[in-house]
Amino acid sequence: MSVGPQLIVLGEPSAVESIAAAEAVAISLDCPERAVLLLTLAGAERARRGWAAPASAAVARCCEMLEQQGVAAKARGRLVTVLCEGDGASATADRLIAVAQLPVVVASLRPRDAEIDRLVSCAERLVVAASADPVLDELALSELTRCCSLAELAGPPNGVAARAAAAGIQLPRWVRSVLSARLAGSDGQAAVELVAAVPIMLAVALAAAQLLAAGVCRELAAEAAGAGAAAMLQGRDPKAAARSTLPGWTHGQLRVARHGRQIDVGITPPSIVPGLARLLSVEARADAGPPA
């Protein structure tokens, strides 16, 4: 049997992307790599792109590896995203699924055809984006269950949660619980409470993104310092080696210094709130040990 994706999402294109991103982020939290490859099969409906959270080290490495193979990969938080278009979209997806060292989620914006059905038959799990017609949804799900036994219907995440997932991060559990609550009770009180909570949810989402950026920078700084120390042992330029391991978005906020046999790397994470980034600046040090 062919190697298939861990999950494929089909249905209304406007809902497929947000569902796939949310599912991919959730999968990333449970896998050792803490990252997922998200493939979007685009048709007439083009994939949407918004703000992206800073990439984790695993995501940055995977993007670099794919780009060396001529694949245009984008880093979004915990997600490596690739847009597969044109007549060769399915072939590109097959190749990436076969070589991926990460779990793979496929979001199909194309109408169903033989190639899509083949991917469904290889997938571990299938999610169908719920439409406005529950009868048609059930019929579609019943038919697709013949190809993939683990099939389910799902609605898209709410606006704030959808934007967070598209950026490659997940909102805190309590925020997701509030967003999944009913928008209105019999007297409309739930809607009033939800509207009042929106500013708090946005603030929490921004704080979560900022803390994620700081955590990613801490991991990247440690890897860069280690690369610099290793280069020193090999007689190469440790500063250049440290810088070469880091993604381009860090270079404007990067500090690399050598103190004897030690390499210090500092990174100031990107910030949505002016002045906050300096408070979350991270430092890492690696020691090359005594000279040989």
PDB file of C-alpha atoms in Angstrom:
ATOM      1  CA  MET A   1       0.000   0.000   0.000  1.00  0.00           C
ATOM      2  CA  SER A   2       1.220   3.538  -0.816  1.00  0.00           C
ATOM      3  CA  VAL A   3       2.509   5.802   1.885  1.00  0.00           C
ATOM      4  CA  GLY A   4      -0.192   8.321   2.724  1.00  0.00           C
ATOM      5  CA  PRO A   5      -0.730  11.435   4.820  1.00  0.00           C
ATOM      6  CA  GLN A   6      -1.685  11.235   8.471  1.00  0.00           C
ATOM      7  CA  LEU A   7      -4.766  13.339   7.689  1.00  0.00           C
ATOM      8  CA  ILE A   8      -6.552  14.735   4.640  1.00  0.00           C
ATOM      9  CA  VAL A   9      -9.240  17.433   4.815  1.00  0.00           C
ATOM     10  CA  LEU A  10     -11.880  17.778   2.071  1.00  0.00           C
ATOM     11  CA  GLY A  11     -14.980  19.877   1.550  1.00  0.00           C
ATOM     12  CA  GLU A  12     -15.850  23.547   1.187  1.00  0.00           C
ATOM     13  CA  PRO A  13     -12.556  25.322   0.346  1.00  0.00           C
ATOM     14  CA  SER A  14     -13.338  28.282   2.617  1.00  0.00           C
ATOM     15  CA  ALA A  15     -13.437  25.926   5.624  1.00  0.00           C
ATOM     16  CA  VAL A  16     -10.841  23.335   4.580  1.00  0.00           C
ATOM     17  CA  GLU A  17      -7.775  25.519   5.169  1.00  0.00           C
ATOM     18  CA  SER A  18      -8.681  26.577   8.713  1.00  0.00           C
ATOM     19  CA  ILE A  19      -9.686  23.041   9.722  1.00  0.00           C
ATOM     20  CA  ALA A  20      -6.485  21.577   8.267  1.00  0.00           C
ATOM     21  CA  ALA A  21      -4.298  24.165  10.005  1.00  0.00           C
ATOM     22  CA  ALA A  22      -6.001  23.601  13.366  1.00  0.00           C
ATOM     23  CA  GLU A  23      -5.701  19.818  13.021  1.00  0.00           C
ATOM     24  CA  ALA A  24      -2.053  20.097  11.969  1.00  0.00           C
ATOM     25  CA  VAL A  25      -1.146  22.277  14.958  1.00  0.00           C
ATOM     26  CA  ALA A  26      -2.915  19.828  17.288  1.00  0.00           C
ATOM     27  CA  ILE A  27      -0.965  16.916  15.757  1.00  0.00           C
ATOM     28  CA  SER A  28       2.304  18.821  16.179  1.00  0.00           C
ATOM     29  CA  LEU A  29       1.761  19.042  19.928  1.00  0.00           C
ATOM     30  CA  ASP A  30       1.705  15.243  20.199  1.00  0.00           C
ATOM     31  CA  CYS A  31       4.563  14.276  17.870  1.00  0.00           C
ATOM     32  CA  PRO A  32       8.258  14.143  18.867  1.00  0.00           C
ATOM     33  CA  GLU A  33       9.264  16.618  16.155  1.00  0.00           C
ATOM     34  CA  ARG A  34       6.726  19.206  17.404  1.00  0.00           C
ATOM     35  CA  ALA A  35       6.176  20.122  13.751  1.00  0.00           C
ATOM     36  CA  VAL A  36       3.905  19.074  10.862  1.00  0.00           C
ATOM     37  CA  LEU A  37       4.120  19.356   7.069  1.00  0.00           C
ATOM     38  CA  LEU A  38       0.889  20.942   5.753  1.00  0.00           C
ATOM     39  CA  LEU A  39       0.329  20.444   2.012  1.00  0.00           C
ATOM     40  CA  THR A  40      -2.369  22.517   0.303  1.00  0.00           C
ATOM     41  CA  LEU A  41      -3.651  21.200  -3.022  1.00  0.00           C
ATOM     42  CA  ALA A  42      -4.907  24.376  -4.698  1.00  0.00           C
ATOM     43  CA  GLY A  43      -7.318  24.535  -7.585  1.00  0.00           C
ATOM     44  CA  ALA A  44      -9.321  27.523  -8.763  1.00  0.00           C
ATOM     45  CA  GLU A  45      -9.619  28.468  -5.083  1.00  0.00           C
ATOM     46  CA  ARG A  46      -6.241  29.853  -4.063  1.00  0.00           C
ATOM     47  CA  ALA A  47      -4.844  29.298  -0.600  1.00  0.00           C
ATOM     48  CA  ARG A  48      -5.042  32.256   1.784  1.00  0.00           C
ATOM     49  CA  ARG A  49      -2.044  33.464   3.768  1.00  0.00           C
ATOM     50  CA  GLY A  50      -1.882  35.748   6.805  1.00  0.00           C
ATOM     51  CA  TRP A  51       0.466  36.468   9.673  1.00  0.00           C
ATOM     52  CA  ALA A  52       2.857  33.627  10.535  1.00  0.00           C
ATOM     53  CA  ALA A  53       4.309  32.898  13.968  1.00  0.00           C
ATOM     54  CA  PRO A  54       8.106  32.520  14.184  1.00  0.00           C
ATOM     55  CA  ALA A  55       9.224  29.059  13.112  1.00  0.00           C
ATOM     56  CA  SER A  56      10.461  26.439  15.533  1.00  0.00           C
ATOM     57  CA  ALA A  57      13.932  25.003  14.963  1.00  0.00           C
ATOM     58  CA  ALA A  58      12.504  21.753  13.528  1.00  0.00           C
ATOM     59  CA  VAL A  59      10.282  23.709  11.115  1.00  0.00           C
ATOM     60  CA  ALA A  60      13.191  25.924  10.027  1.00  0.00           C
ATOM     61  CA  ARG A  61      15.366  22.865   9.335  1.00  0.00           C
ATOM     62  CA  CYS A  62      12.630  21.158   7.312  1.00  0.00           C
ATOM     63  CA  CYS A  63      12.006  24.311   5.245  1.00  0.00           C
ATOM     64  CA  GLU A  64      15.703  24.591   4.475  1.00  0.00           C
ATOM     65  CA  MET A  65      15.865  20.922   3.458  1.00  0.00           C
ATOM     66  CA  LEU A  66      12.844  21.271   1.142  1.00  0.00           C
ATOM     67  CA  GLU A  67      14.149  24.475  -0.412  1.00  0.00           C
ATOM     68  CA  GLN A  68      17.422  22.702  -1.223  1.00  0.00           C
ATOM     69  CA  GLN A  69      15.275  20.237  -3.186  1.00  0.00           C
ATOM     70  CA  GLY A  70      13.592  23.040  -5.097  1.00  0.00           C
ATOM     71  CA  VAL A  71      10.366  23.063  -3.071  1.00  0.00           C
ATOM     72  CA  ALA A  72       8.936  26.454  -2.031  1.00  0.00           C
ATOM     73  CA  ALA A  73       8.233  25.836   1.657  1.00  0.00           C
ATOM     74  CA  LYS A  74       7.034  28.439   4.146  1.00  0.00           C
ATOM     75  CA  ALA A  75       7.500  28.313   7.918  1.00  0.00           C
ATOM     76  CA  ARG A  76       4.483  29.169  10.081  1.00  0.00           C
ATOM     77  CA  GLY A  77       5.043  28.486  13.786  1.00  0.00           C
ATOM     78  CA  ARG A  78       4.849  24.706  14.137  1.00  0.00           C
ATOM     79  CA  LEU A  79       3.866  24.194  10.488  1.00  0.00           C
ATOM     80  CA  VAL A  80       5.895  23.710   7.318  1.00  0.00           C
ATOM     81  CA  THR A  81       3.492  24.761   4.564  1.00  0.00           C
ATOM     82  CA  VAL A  82       3.776  23.899   0.882  1.00  0.00           C
ATOM     83  CA  LEU A  83       1.357  24.989  -1.842  1.00  0.00           C
ATOM     84  CA  CYS A  84       0.913  22.337  -4.557  1.00  0.00           C
ATOM     85  CA  GLU A  85      -0.630  23.774  -7.738  1.00  0.00           C
ATOM     86  CA  GLY A  86      -1.226  22.876 -11.357  1.00  0.00           C
ATOM     87  CA  ASP A  87      -1.325  19.529 -13.111  1.00  0.00           C
ATOM     88  CA  GLY A  88       1.573  18.162 -11.080  1.00  0.00           C
ATOM     89  CA  ALA A  89       0.052  18.970  -7.674  1.00  0.00           C
ATOM     90  CA  SER A  90      -0.740  15.364  -6.773  1.00  0.00           C
ATOM     91  CA  ALA A  91       2.660  14.140  -7.924  1.00  0.00           C
ATOM     92  CA  THR A  92       4.351  16.829  -5.827  1.00  0.00           C
ATOM     93  CA  ALA A  93       2.261  15.823  -2.821  1.00  0.00           C
ATOM     94  CA  ASP A  94       3.156  12.154  -3.322  1.00  0.00           C
ATOM     95  CA  ARG A  95       6.872  12.978  -3.455  1.00  0.00           C
ATOM     96  CA  LEU A  96       6.760  15.128  -0.335  1.00  0.00           C
ATOM     97  CA  ILE A  97       4.709  12.576   1.608  1.00  0.00           C
ATOM     98  CA  ALA A  98       7.236   9.893   0.699  1.00  0.00           C
ATOM     99  CA  VAL A  99      10.297  11.840   1.835  1.00  0.00           C
ATOM    100  CA  ALA A 100       8.808  13.833   4.719  1.00  0.00           C
ATOM    101  CA  GLN A 101      10.365  13.277   8.110  1.00  0.00           C
ATOM    102  CA  LEU A 102       7.328  14.912   9.722  1.00  0.00           C
ATOM    103  CA  PRO A 103       3.645  13.985  10.011  1.00  0.00           C
ATOM    104  CA  VAL A 104       1.782  15.177   6.910  1.00  0.00           C
ATOM    105  CA  VAL A 105      -1.635  16.867   6.692  1.00  0.00           C
ATOM    106  CA  VAL A 106      -3.206  17.507   3.273  1.00  0.00           C
ATOM    107  CA  ALA A 107      -5.771  20.281   2.708  1.00  0.00           C
ATOM    108  CA  SER A 108      -7.513  19.812  -0.647  1.00  0.00           C
ATOM    109  CA  LEU A 109      -9.112  22.899  -2.197  1.00  0.00           C
ATOM    110  CA  ARG A 110      -9.721  21.008  -5.423  1.00  0.00           C
ATOM    111  CA  PRO A 111     -12.878  19.164  -6.505  1.00  0.00           C
ATOM    112  CA  ARG A 112     -12.752  15.433  -5.874  1.00  0.00           C
ATOM    113  CA  ASP A 113     -11.192  13.374  -8.628  1.00  0.00           C
ATOM    114  CA  ALA A 114      -9.365  10.060  -8.952  1.00  0.00           C
ATOM    115  CA  GLU A 115      -6.130  11.533  -7.562  1.00  0.00           C
ATOM    116  CA  ILE A 116      -7.869  12.935  -4.480  1.00  0.00           C
ATOM    117  CA  ASP A 117      -9.661   9.640  -3.878  1.00  0.00           C
ATOM    118  CA  ARG A 118      -6.332   7.831  -4.103  1.00  0.00           C
ATOM    119  CA  LEU A 119      -4.858  10.112  -1.419  1.00  0.00           C
ATOM    120  CA  VAL A 120      -7.946   9.531   0.726  1.00  0.00           C
ATOM    121  CA  SER A 121      -7.515   5.768   0.438  1.00  0.00           C
ATOM    122  CA  CYS A 122      -3.918   6.072   1.703  1.00  0.00           C
ATOM    123  CA  ALA A 123      -4.684   8.498   4.529  1.00  0.00           C
ATOM    124  CA  GLU A 124      -4.803   7.406   8.161  1.00  0.00           C
ATOM    125  CA  ARG A 125      -7.696   9.763   8.863  1.00  0.00           C
ATOM    126  CA  LEU A 126     -10.149  11.918   6.916  1.00  0.00           C
ATOM    127  CA  VAL A 127     -12.003  15.081   7.953  1.00  0.00           C
ATOM    128  CA  VAL A 128     -14.836  16.507   5.845  1.00  0.00           C
ATOM    129  CA  ALA A 129     -15.597  20.204   6.315  1.00  0.00           C
ATOM    130  CA  ALA A 130     -19.243  20.511   7.308  1.00  0.00           C
ATOM    131  CA  SER A 131     -21.455  22.509   4.945  1.00  0.00           C
ATOM    132  CA  ALA A 132     -24.851  24.169   5.429  1.00  0.00           C
ATOM    133  CA  ASP A 133     -26.607  20.965   4.324  1.00  0.00           C
ATOM    134  CA  PRO A 134     -26.266  18.206   6.960  1.00  0.00           C
ATOM    135  CA  VAL A 135     -27.983  15.639   4.716  1.00  0.00           C
ATOM    136  CA  LEU A 136     -25.422  16.084   1.947  1.00  0.00           C
ATOM    137  CA  ASP A 137     -22.654  16.033   4.547  1.00  0.00           C
ATOM    138  CA  GLU A 138     -23.777  12.661   5.853  1.00  0.00           C
ATOM    139  CA  LEU A 139     -24.065  11.251   2.329  1.00  0.00           C
ATOM    140  CA  ALA A 140     -20.559  12.439   1.467  1.00  0.00           C
ATOM    141  CA  LEU A 141     -19.153  11.072   4.707  1.00  0.00           C
ATOM    142  CA  SER A 142     -20.855   7.719   4.161  1.00  0.00           C
ATOM    143  CA  GLU A 143     -19.339   7.439   0.684  1.00  0.00           C
ATOM    144  CA  LEU A 144     -15.858   8.480   1.795  1.00  0.00           C
ATOM    145  CA  THR A 145     -15.899   6.016   4.686  1.00  0.00           C
ATOM    146  CA  ARG A 146     -15.520   3.276   2.101  1.00  0.00           C
ATOM    147  CA  CYS A 147     -12.102   4.735   1.237  1.00  0.00           C
ATOM    148  CA  CYS A 148     -10.999   5.718   4.758  1.00  0.00           C
ATOM    149  CA  SER A 149     -12.582   4.087   7.787  1.00  0.00           C
ATOM    150  CA  LEU A 150     -11.552   6.904  10.166  1.00  0.00           C
ATOM    151  CA  ALA A 151     -13.692   9.677   8.685  1.00  0.00           C
ATOM    152  CA  GLU A 152     -15.520  12.487  10.470  1.00  0.00           C
ATOM    153  CA  LEU A 153     -17.290  15.804   9.951  1.00  0.00           C
ATOM    154  CA  ALA A 154     -15.893  18.989  11.450  1.00  0.00           C
ATOM    155  CA  GLY A 155     -16.736  22.661  11.414  1.00  0.00           C
ATOM    156  CA  PRO A 156     -14.077  25.355  11.008  1.00  0.00           C
ATOM    157  CA  PRO A 157     -12.607  26.952  14.127  1.00  0.00           C
ATOM    158  CA  ASN A 158     -13.855  30.384  15.176  1.00  0.00           C
ATOM    159  CA  GLY A 159     -12.186  33.533  13.866  1.00  0.00           C
ATOM    160  CA  VAL A 160      -9.490  34.078  16.509  1.00  0.00           C
ATOM    161  CA  ALA A 161      -8.716  30.364  16.785  1.00  0.00           C
ATOM    162  CA  ALA A 162      -8.603  30.066  12.977  1.00  0.00           C
ATOM    163  CA  ARG A 163      -6.099  32.928  12.708  1.00  0.00           C
ATOM    164  CA  ALA A 164      -3.936  31.398  15.421  1.00  0.00           C
ATOM    165  CA  ALA A 165      -3.963  28.001  13.671  1.00  0.00           C
ATOM    166  CA  ALA A 166      -3.131  29.606  10.311  1.00  0.00           C
ATOM    167  CA  ALA A 167      -0.158  31.271  12.014  1.00  0.00           C
ATOM    168  CA  GLY A 168       0.982  27.854  13.264  1.00  0.00           C
ATOM    169  CA  ILE A 169       0.120  28.165  16.960  1.00  0.00           C
ATOM    170  CA  GLN A 170      -2.673  27.019  19.268  1.00  0.00           C
ATOM    171  CA  LEU A 171      -4.633  29.187  21.673  1.00  0.00           C
ATOM    172  CA  PRO A 172      -4.719  28.242  25.378  1.00  0.00           C
ATOM    173  CA  ARG A 173      -7.319  25.622  26.287  1.00  0.00           C
ATOM    174  CA  TRP A 174      -9.606  27.992  28.206  1.00  0.00           C
ATOM    175  CA  VAL A 175      -9.776  30.405  25.267  1.00  0.00           C
ATOM    176  CA  ARG A 176     -10.684  27.557  22.921  1.00  0.00           C
ATOM    177  CA  SER A 177     -13.377  26.416  25.356  1.00  0.00           C
ATOM    178  CA  VAL A 178     -14.981  29.847  25.388  1.00  0.00           C
ATOM    179  CA  LEU A 179     -14.820  30.135  21.607  1.00  0.00           C
ATOM    180  CA  SER A 180     -16.523  26.768  21.181  1.00  0.00           C
ATOM    181  CA  ALA A 181     -19.396  27.770  23.484  1.00  0.00           C
ATOM    182  CA  ARG A 182     -22.767  28.710  22.046  1.00  0.00           C
ATOM    183  CA  LEU A 183     -22.843  32.264  20.746  1.00  0.00           C
ATOM    184  CA  ALA A 184     -26.232  32.897  22.294  1.00  0.00           C
ATOM    185  CA  GLY A 185     -28.476  31.393  24.946  1.00  0.00           C
ATOM    186  CA  SER A 186     -32.196  31.758  25.126  1.00  0.00           C
ATOM    187  CA  ASP A 187     -31.819  35.307  26.493  1.00  0.00           C
ATOM    188  CA  GLY A 188     -28.698  36.267  24.530  1.00  0.00           C
ATOM    189  CA  GLN A 189     -26.561  36.462  27.675  1.00  0.00           C
ATOM    190  CA  ALA A 190     -23.922  34.090  26.290  1.00  0.00           C
ATOM    191  CA  ALA A 191     -23.445  36.340  23.258  1.00  0.00           C
ATOM    192  CA  VAL A 192     -23.008  39.397  25.452  1.00  0.00           C
ATOM    193  CA  GLU A 193     -20.421  37.583  27.602  1.00  0.00           C
ATOM    194  CA  LEU A 194     -18.563  36.335  24.545  1.00  0.00           C
ATOM    195  CA  VAL A 195     -18.366  39.800  22.975  1.00  0.00           C
ATOM    196  CA  ALA A 196     -17.095  41.225  26.255  1.00  0.00           C
ATOM    197  CA  ALA A 197     -14.415  38.512  26.420  1.00  0.00           C
ATOM    198  CA  VAL A 198     -13.080  39.093  22.891  1.00  0.00           C
ATOM    199  CA  PRO A 199     -10.492  41.745  23.904  1.00  0.00           C
ATOM    200  CA  ILE A 200      -9.191  39.449  26.638  1.00  0.00           C
ATOM    201  CA  MET A 201      -8.955  36.556  24.182  1.00  0.00           C
ATOM    202  CA  LEU A 202      -7.056  38.693  21.696  1.00  0.00           C
ATOM    203  CA  ALA A 203      -4.647  39.823  24.406  1.00  0.00           C
ATOM    204  CA  VAL A 204      -4.073  36.214  25.475  1.00  0.00           C
ATOM    205  CA  ALA A 205      -3.532  35.143  21.850  1.00  0.00           C
ATOM    206  CA  LEU A 206      -0.964  37.907  21.342  1.00  0.00           C
ATOM    207  CA  ALA A 207       0.776  37.009  24.605  1.00  0.00           C
ATOM    208  CA  ALA A 208       0.875  33.338  23.595  1.00  0.00           C
ATOM    209  CA  ALA A 209       2.390  34.254  20.223  1.00  0.00           C
ATOM    210  CA  GLN A 210       4.991  36.469  21.913  1.00  0.00           C
ATOM    211  CA  LEU A 211       5.976  33.742  24.386  1.00  0.00           C
ATOM    212  CA  LEU A 212       6.188  31.214  21.560  1.00  0.00           C
ATOM    213  CA  ALA A 213       8.498  33.567  19.669  1.00  0.00           C
ATOM    214  CA  ALA A 214      10.729  33.886  22.740  1.00  0.00           C
ATOM    215  CA  GLY A 215      10.815  30.102  23.200  1.00  0.00           C
ATOM    216  CA  VAL A 216      11.699  29.546  19.549  1.00  0.00           C
ATOM    217  CA  CYS A 217      14.490  32.146  19.782  1.00  0.00           C
ATOM    218  CA  ARG A 218      15.889  30.461  22.902  1.00  0.00           C
ATOM    219  CA  GLU A 219      16.038  27.112  21.076  1.00  0.00           C
ATOM    220  CA  LEU A 220      17.610  28.672  17.991  1.00  0.00           C
ATOM    221  CA  ALA A 221      20.196  30.569  20.055  1.00  0.00           C
ATOM    222  CA  ALA A 222      21.274  27.365  21.815  1.00  0.00           C
ATOM    223  CA  GLU A 223      21.661  25.536  18.482  1.00  0.00           C
ATOM    224  CA  ALA A 224      23.612  28.432  16.975  1.00  0.00           C
ATOM    225  CA  ALA A 225      25.970  28.670  19.964  1.00  0.00           C
ATOM    226  CA  GLY A 226      26.593  24.930  19.751  1.00  0.00           C
ATOM    227  CA  ALA A 227      27.346  25.205  16.031  1.00  0.00           C
ATOM    228  CA  GLY A 228      29.800  28.012  16.742  1.00  0.00           C
ATOM    229  CA  ALA A 229      31.615  25.985  19.391  1.00  0.00           C
ATOM    230  CA  ALA A 230      31.813  22.990  17.043  1.00  0.00           C
ATOM    231  CA  ALA A 231      33.240  25.203  14.298  1.00  0.00           C
ATOM    232  CA  MET A 232      35.897  26.478  16.696  1.00  0.00           C
ATOM    233  CA  LEU A 233      37.013  22.907  17.372  1.00  0.00           C
ATOM    234  CA  GLN A 234      37.285  22.351  13.610  1.00  0.00           C
ATOM    235  CA  GLY A 235      39.322  25.512  13.061  1.00  0.00           C
ATOM    236  CA  ARG A 236      36.533  27.372  11.255  1.00  0.00           C
ATOM    237  CA  ASP A 237      35.028  30.805  11.922  1.00  0.00           C
ATOM    238  CA  PRO A 238      32.686  30.257  14.908  1.00  0.00           C
ATOM    239  CA  LYS A 239      30.698  33.464  14.380  1.00  0.00           C
ATOM    240  CA  ALA A 240      29.988  32.667  10.746  1.00  0.00           C
ATOM    241  CA  ALA A 241      29.025  29.109  11.673  1.00  0.00           C
ATOM    242  CA  ALA A 242      26.612  30.331  14.343  1.00  0.00           C
ATOM    243  CA  ARG A 243      24.959  32.805  11.982  1.00  0.00           C
ATOM    244  CA  SER A 244      24.654  30.259   9.170  1.00  0.00           C
ATOM    245  CA  THR A 245      22.458  27.944  11.275  1.00  0.00           C
ATOM    246  CA  LEU A 246      19.809  30.609  11.875  1.00  0.00           C
ATOM    247  CA  PRO A 247      16.820  31.500   9.649  1.00  0.00           C
ATOM    248  CA  GLY A 248      16.900  34.872   7.924  1.00  0.00           C
ATOM    249  CA  TRP A 249      14.235  36.527  10.100  1.00  0.00           C
ATOM    250  CA  THR A 250      16.602  36.420  13.111  1.00  0.00           C
ATOM    251  CA  HIS A 251      19.520  38.227  11.501  1.00  0.00           C
ATOM    252  CA  GLY A 252      18.278  41.730  12.188  1.00  0.00           C
ATOM    253  CA  GLN A 253      17.951  40.957  15.903  1.00  0.00           C
ATOM    254  CA  LEU A 254      21.034  38.759  16.293  1.00  0.00           C
ATOM    255  CA  ARG A 255      24.121  39.197  18.450  1.00  0.00           C
ATOM    256  CA  VAL A 256      27.078  36.804  18.207  1.00  0.00           C
ATOM    257  CA  ALA A 257      30.223  37.259  20.317  1.00  0.00           C
ATOM    258  CA  ARG A 258      33.339  35.203  21.045  1.00  0.00           C
ATOM    259  CA  HIS A 259      34.992  35.245  24.462  1.00  0.00           C
ATOM    260  CA  GLY A 260      38.032  33.009  24.383  1.00  0.00           C
ATOM    261  CA  ARG A 261      36.733  29.474  23.871  1.00  0.00           C
ATOM    262  CA  GLN A 262      33.118  30.458  24.432  1.00  0.00           C
ATOM    263  CA  ILE A 263      30.499  31.576  21.919  1.00  0.00           C
ATOM    264  CA  ASP A 264      27.582  33.758  23.041  1.00  0.00           C
ATOM    265  CA  VAL A 265      24.463  34.096  20.879  1.00  0.00           C
ATOM    266  CA  GLY A 266      21.668  36.534  21.657  1.00  0.00           C
ATOM    267  CA  ILE A 267      18.386  36.921  19.774  1.00  0.00           C
ATOM    268  CA  THR A 268      15.667  39.505  20.308  1.00  0.00           C
ATOM    269  CA  PRO A 269      12.336  37.952  19.248  1.00  0.00           C
ATOM    270  CA  PRO A 270       9.982  39.836  16.900  1.00  0.00           C
ATOM    271  CA  SER A 271       7.367  41.722  18.871  1.00  0.00           C
ATOM    272  CA  ILE A 272       3.856  42.944  18.220  1.00  0.00           C
ATOM    273  CA  VAL A 273       4.067  45.371  21.168  1.00  0.00           C
ATOM    274  CA  PRO A 274       6.895  47.943  20.838  1.00  0.00           C
ATOM    275  CA  GLY A 275       9.505  47.631  23.582  1.00  0.00           C
ATOM    276  CA  LEU A 276       8.341  44.223  24.762  1.00  0.00           C
ATOM    277  CA  ALA A 277      10.849  42.307  22.646  1.00  0.00           C
ATOM    278  CA  ARG A 278      13.808  43.620  24.662  1.00  0.00           C
ATOM    279  CA  LEU A 279      12.303  42.158  27.830  1.00  0.00           C
ATOM    280  CA  LEU A 280      12.090  38.728  26.152  1.00  0.00           C
ATOM    281  CA  SER A 281      15.566  38.805  24.597  1.00  0.00           C
ATOM    282  CA  VAL A 282      17.326  35.446  25.000  1.00  0.00           C
ATOM    283  CA  GLU A 283      20.977  34.467  25.371  1.00  0.00           C
ATOM    284  CA  ALA A 284      22.786  31.158  24.927  1.00  0.00           C
ATOM    285  CA  ARG A 285      26.434  30.182  25.494  1.00  0.00           C
ATOM    286  CA  ALA A 286      28.473  27.201  24.337  1.00  0.00           C
ATOM    287  CA  ASP A 287      31.995  26.297  25.420  1.00  0.00           C
ATOM    288  CA  ALA A 288      34.413  24.659  22.974  1.00  0.00           C
ATOM    289  CA  GLY A 289      36.557  23.401  25.873  1.00  0.00           C
ATOM    290  CA  PRO A 290      40.326  23.634  26.170  1.00  0.00           C
ATOM    291  CA  PRO A 291      42.418  23.773  22.983  1.00  0.00           C
ATOM    292  CA  ALA A 292      43.470  20.416  21.600  1.00  0.00           C
TER     293      ALA A 292
END
